[in-house]
PDB file of C-alpha atoms in Angstrom:
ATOM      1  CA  UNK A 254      37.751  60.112  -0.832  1.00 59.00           C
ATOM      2  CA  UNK A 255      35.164  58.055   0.468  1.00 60.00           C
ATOM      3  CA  UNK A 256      33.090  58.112  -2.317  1.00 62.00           C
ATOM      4  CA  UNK A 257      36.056  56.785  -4.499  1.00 58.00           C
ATOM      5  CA  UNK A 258      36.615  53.487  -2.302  1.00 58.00           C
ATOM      6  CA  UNK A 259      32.842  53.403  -2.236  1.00 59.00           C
ATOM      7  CA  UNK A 260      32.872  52.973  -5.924  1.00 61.00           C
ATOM      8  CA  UNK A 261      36.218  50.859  -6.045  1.00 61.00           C
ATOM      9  CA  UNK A 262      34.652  48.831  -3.966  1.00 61.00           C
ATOM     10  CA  UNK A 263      31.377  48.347  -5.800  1.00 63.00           C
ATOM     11  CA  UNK A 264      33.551  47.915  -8.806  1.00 54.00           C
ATOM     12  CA  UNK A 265      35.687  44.834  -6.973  1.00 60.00           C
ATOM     13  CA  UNK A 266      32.032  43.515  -6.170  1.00 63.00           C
ATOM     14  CA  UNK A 267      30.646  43.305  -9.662  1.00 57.00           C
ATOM     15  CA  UNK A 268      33.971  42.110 -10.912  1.00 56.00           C
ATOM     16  CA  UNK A 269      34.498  39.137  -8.535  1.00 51.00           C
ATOM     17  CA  UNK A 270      30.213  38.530  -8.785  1.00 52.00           C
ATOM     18  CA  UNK A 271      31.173  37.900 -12.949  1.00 53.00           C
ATOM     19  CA  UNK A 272      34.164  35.633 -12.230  1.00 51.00           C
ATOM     20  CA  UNK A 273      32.301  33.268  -9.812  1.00 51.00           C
ATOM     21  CA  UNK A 274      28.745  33.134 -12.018  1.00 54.00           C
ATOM     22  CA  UNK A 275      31.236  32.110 -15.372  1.00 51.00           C
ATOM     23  CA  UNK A 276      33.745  30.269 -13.334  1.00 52.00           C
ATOM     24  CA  UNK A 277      30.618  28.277 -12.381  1.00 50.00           C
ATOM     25  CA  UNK A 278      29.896  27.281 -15.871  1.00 48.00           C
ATOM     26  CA  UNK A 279      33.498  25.902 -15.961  1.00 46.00           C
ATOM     27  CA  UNK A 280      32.869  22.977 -13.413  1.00 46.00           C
ATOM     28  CA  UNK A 281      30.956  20.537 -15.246  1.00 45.00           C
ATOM     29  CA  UNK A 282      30.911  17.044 -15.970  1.00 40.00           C
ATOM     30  CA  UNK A 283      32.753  15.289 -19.213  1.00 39.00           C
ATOM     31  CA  UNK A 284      29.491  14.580 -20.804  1.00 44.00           C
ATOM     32  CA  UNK A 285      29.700  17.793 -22.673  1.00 47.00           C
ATOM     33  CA  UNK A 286      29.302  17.518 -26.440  1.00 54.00           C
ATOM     34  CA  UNK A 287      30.874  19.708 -29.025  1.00 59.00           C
ATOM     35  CA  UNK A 288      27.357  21.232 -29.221  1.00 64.00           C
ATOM     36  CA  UNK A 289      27.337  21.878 -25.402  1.00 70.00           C
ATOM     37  CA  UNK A 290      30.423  23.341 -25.193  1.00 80.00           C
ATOM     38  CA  UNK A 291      29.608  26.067 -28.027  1.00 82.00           C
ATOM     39  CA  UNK A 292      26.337  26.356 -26.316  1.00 82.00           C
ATOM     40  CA  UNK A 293      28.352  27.005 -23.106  1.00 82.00           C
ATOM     41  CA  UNK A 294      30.749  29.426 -24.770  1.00 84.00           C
ATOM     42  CA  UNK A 295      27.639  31.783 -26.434  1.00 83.00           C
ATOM     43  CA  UNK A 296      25.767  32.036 -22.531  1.00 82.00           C
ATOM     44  CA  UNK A 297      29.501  33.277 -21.174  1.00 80.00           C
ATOM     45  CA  UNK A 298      29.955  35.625 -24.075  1.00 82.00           C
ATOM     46  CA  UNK A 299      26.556  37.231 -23.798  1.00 78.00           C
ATOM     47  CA  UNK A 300      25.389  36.375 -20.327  1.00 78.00           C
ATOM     48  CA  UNK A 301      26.715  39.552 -18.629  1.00 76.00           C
ATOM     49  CA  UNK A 302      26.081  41.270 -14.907  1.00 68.00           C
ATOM     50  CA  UNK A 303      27.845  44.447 -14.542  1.00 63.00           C
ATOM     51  CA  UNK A 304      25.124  46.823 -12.634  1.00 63.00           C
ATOM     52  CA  UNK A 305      23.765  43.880 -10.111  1.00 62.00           C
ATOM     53  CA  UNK A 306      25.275  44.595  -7.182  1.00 60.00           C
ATOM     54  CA  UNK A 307      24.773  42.087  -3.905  1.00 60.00           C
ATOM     55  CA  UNK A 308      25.850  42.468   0.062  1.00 59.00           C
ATOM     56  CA  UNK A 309      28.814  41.384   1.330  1.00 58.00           C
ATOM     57  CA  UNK A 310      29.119  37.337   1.886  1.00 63.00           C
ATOM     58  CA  UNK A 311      26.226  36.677   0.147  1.00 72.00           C
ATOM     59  CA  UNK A 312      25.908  33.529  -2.273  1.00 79.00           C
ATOM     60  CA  UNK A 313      22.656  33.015  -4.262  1.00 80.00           C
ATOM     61  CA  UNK A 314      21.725  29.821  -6.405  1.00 88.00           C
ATOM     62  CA  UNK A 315      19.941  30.649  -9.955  1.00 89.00           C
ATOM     63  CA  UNK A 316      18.206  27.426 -11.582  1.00 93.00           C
ATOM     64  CA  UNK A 317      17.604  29.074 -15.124  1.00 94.00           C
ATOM     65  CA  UNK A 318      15.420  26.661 -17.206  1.00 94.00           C
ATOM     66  CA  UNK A 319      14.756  27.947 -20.976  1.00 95.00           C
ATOM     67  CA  UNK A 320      13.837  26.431 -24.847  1.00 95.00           C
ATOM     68  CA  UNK A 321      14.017  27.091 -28.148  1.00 94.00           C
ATOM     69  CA  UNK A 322      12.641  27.519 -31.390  1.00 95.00           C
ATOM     70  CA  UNK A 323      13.332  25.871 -34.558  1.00 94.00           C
ATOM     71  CA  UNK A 324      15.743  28.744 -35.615  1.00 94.00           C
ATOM     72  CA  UNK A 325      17.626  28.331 -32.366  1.00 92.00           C
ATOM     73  CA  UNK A 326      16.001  31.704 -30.630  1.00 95.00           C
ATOM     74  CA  UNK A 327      15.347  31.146 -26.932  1.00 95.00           C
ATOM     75  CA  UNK A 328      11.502  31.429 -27.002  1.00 95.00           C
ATOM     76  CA  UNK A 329      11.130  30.570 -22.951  1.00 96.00           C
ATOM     77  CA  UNK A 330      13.033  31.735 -20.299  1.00 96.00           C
ATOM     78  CA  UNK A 331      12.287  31.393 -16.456  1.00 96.00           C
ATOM     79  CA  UNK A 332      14.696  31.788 -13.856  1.00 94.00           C
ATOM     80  CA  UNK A 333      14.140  30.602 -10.521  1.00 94.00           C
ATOM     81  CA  UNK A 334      15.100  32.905  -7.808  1.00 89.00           C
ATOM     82  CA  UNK A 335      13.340  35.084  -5.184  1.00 88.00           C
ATOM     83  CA  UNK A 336      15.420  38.376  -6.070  1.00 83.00           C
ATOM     84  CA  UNK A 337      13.265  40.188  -8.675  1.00 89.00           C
ATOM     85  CA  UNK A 338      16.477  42.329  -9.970  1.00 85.00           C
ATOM     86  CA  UNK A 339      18.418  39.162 -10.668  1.00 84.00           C
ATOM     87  CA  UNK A 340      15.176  37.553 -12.661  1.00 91.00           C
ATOM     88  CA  UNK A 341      14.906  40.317 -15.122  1.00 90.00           C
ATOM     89  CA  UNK A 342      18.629  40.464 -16.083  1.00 88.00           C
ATOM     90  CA  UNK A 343      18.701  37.045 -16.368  1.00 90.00           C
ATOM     91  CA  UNK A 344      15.502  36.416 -17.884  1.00 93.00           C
ATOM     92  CA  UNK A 345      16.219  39.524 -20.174  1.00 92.00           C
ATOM     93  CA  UNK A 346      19.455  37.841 -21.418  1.00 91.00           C
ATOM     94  CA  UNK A 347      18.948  34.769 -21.847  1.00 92.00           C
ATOM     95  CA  UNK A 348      15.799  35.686 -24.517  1.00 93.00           C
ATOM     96  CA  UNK A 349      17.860  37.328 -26.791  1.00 93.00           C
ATOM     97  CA  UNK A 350      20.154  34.526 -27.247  1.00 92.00           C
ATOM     98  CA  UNK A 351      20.235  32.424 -30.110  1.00 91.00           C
ATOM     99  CA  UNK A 352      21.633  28.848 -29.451  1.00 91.00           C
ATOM    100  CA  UNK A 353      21.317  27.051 -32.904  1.00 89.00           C
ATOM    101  CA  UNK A 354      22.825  23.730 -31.463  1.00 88.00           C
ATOM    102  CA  UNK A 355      20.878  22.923 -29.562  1.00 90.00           C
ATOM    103  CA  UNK A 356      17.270  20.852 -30.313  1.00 91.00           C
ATOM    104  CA  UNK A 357      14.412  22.872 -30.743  1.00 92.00           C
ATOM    105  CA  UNK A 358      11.437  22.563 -28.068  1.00 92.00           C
ATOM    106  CA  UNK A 359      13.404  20.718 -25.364  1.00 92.00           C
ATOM    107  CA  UNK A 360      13.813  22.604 -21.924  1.00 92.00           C
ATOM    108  CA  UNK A 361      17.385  23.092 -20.856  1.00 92.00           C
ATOM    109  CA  UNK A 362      18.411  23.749 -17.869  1.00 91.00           C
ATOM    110  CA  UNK A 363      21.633  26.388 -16.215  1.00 91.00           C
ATOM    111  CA  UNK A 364      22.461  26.744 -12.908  1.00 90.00           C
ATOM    112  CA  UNK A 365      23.929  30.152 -11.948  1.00 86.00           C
ATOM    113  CA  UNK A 366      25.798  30.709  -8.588  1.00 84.00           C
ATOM    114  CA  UNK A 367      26.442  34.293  -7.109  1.00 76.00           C
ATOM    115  CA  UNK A 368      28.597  34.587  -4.765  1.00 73.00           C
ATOM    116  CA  UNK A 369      30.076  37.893  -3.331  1.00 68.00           C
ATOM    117  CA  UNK A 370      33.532  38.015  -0.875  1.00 65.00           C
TER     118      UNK A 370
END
């Protein structure tokens, strides 16, 4: 029995950990073009989080900066952040995206917020 709420409550974690990193991506300013809002849509589709797993009341900032190619490929990815688990995930992601609205060879930059309750 108590591995069951153990893994309920794991599952609650990663759920609510999701929600708050993409409901993050909702608050933004009205400057968003028609190309930044498909841009926006493709990182929540594919930008996913299911096995990272934080403590309890913990938040963590995530300043992802990344380019890319002419063909719209992410070619650079580097996420700043201190928790090594979190880098890879994010820095495994976000390289096999393919953004083709977005100018080639210009950083971007994506702030991530984890937060879990």
């Amino acid at each position: 029995m108590k591995k069951k709420a153990n893994i309920t409550g794991n599952v609650i974690k990663a759920t609510a950990l999701v929600a708050l990193t993409l409901g993050s991506f909702l608050v933004n300013a009205n400057t968003i073009t028609g190309a930044g809002n498909e841009t926006e849509k493709t990182i929540k589709e594919h930008v996913k989080f299911p096995n990272l797993i934080l403590p309890l009341k913990q938040q963590e900032k995530v300043v992802v900066l990344f380019t890319t190619s002419e063909n719209g490929k992410v070619n650079f990815v580097f996420a700043k952040t201190d928790n090594k688990e979190v880098k890879a995930q994010i820095e495994k992601q976000f390289s096999q995206l393919t953004l083709t609205k977005l100018k080639a060879n210009v950083a971007y930059s994506v702030v991530l917020n984890f937060k879990t309750i």
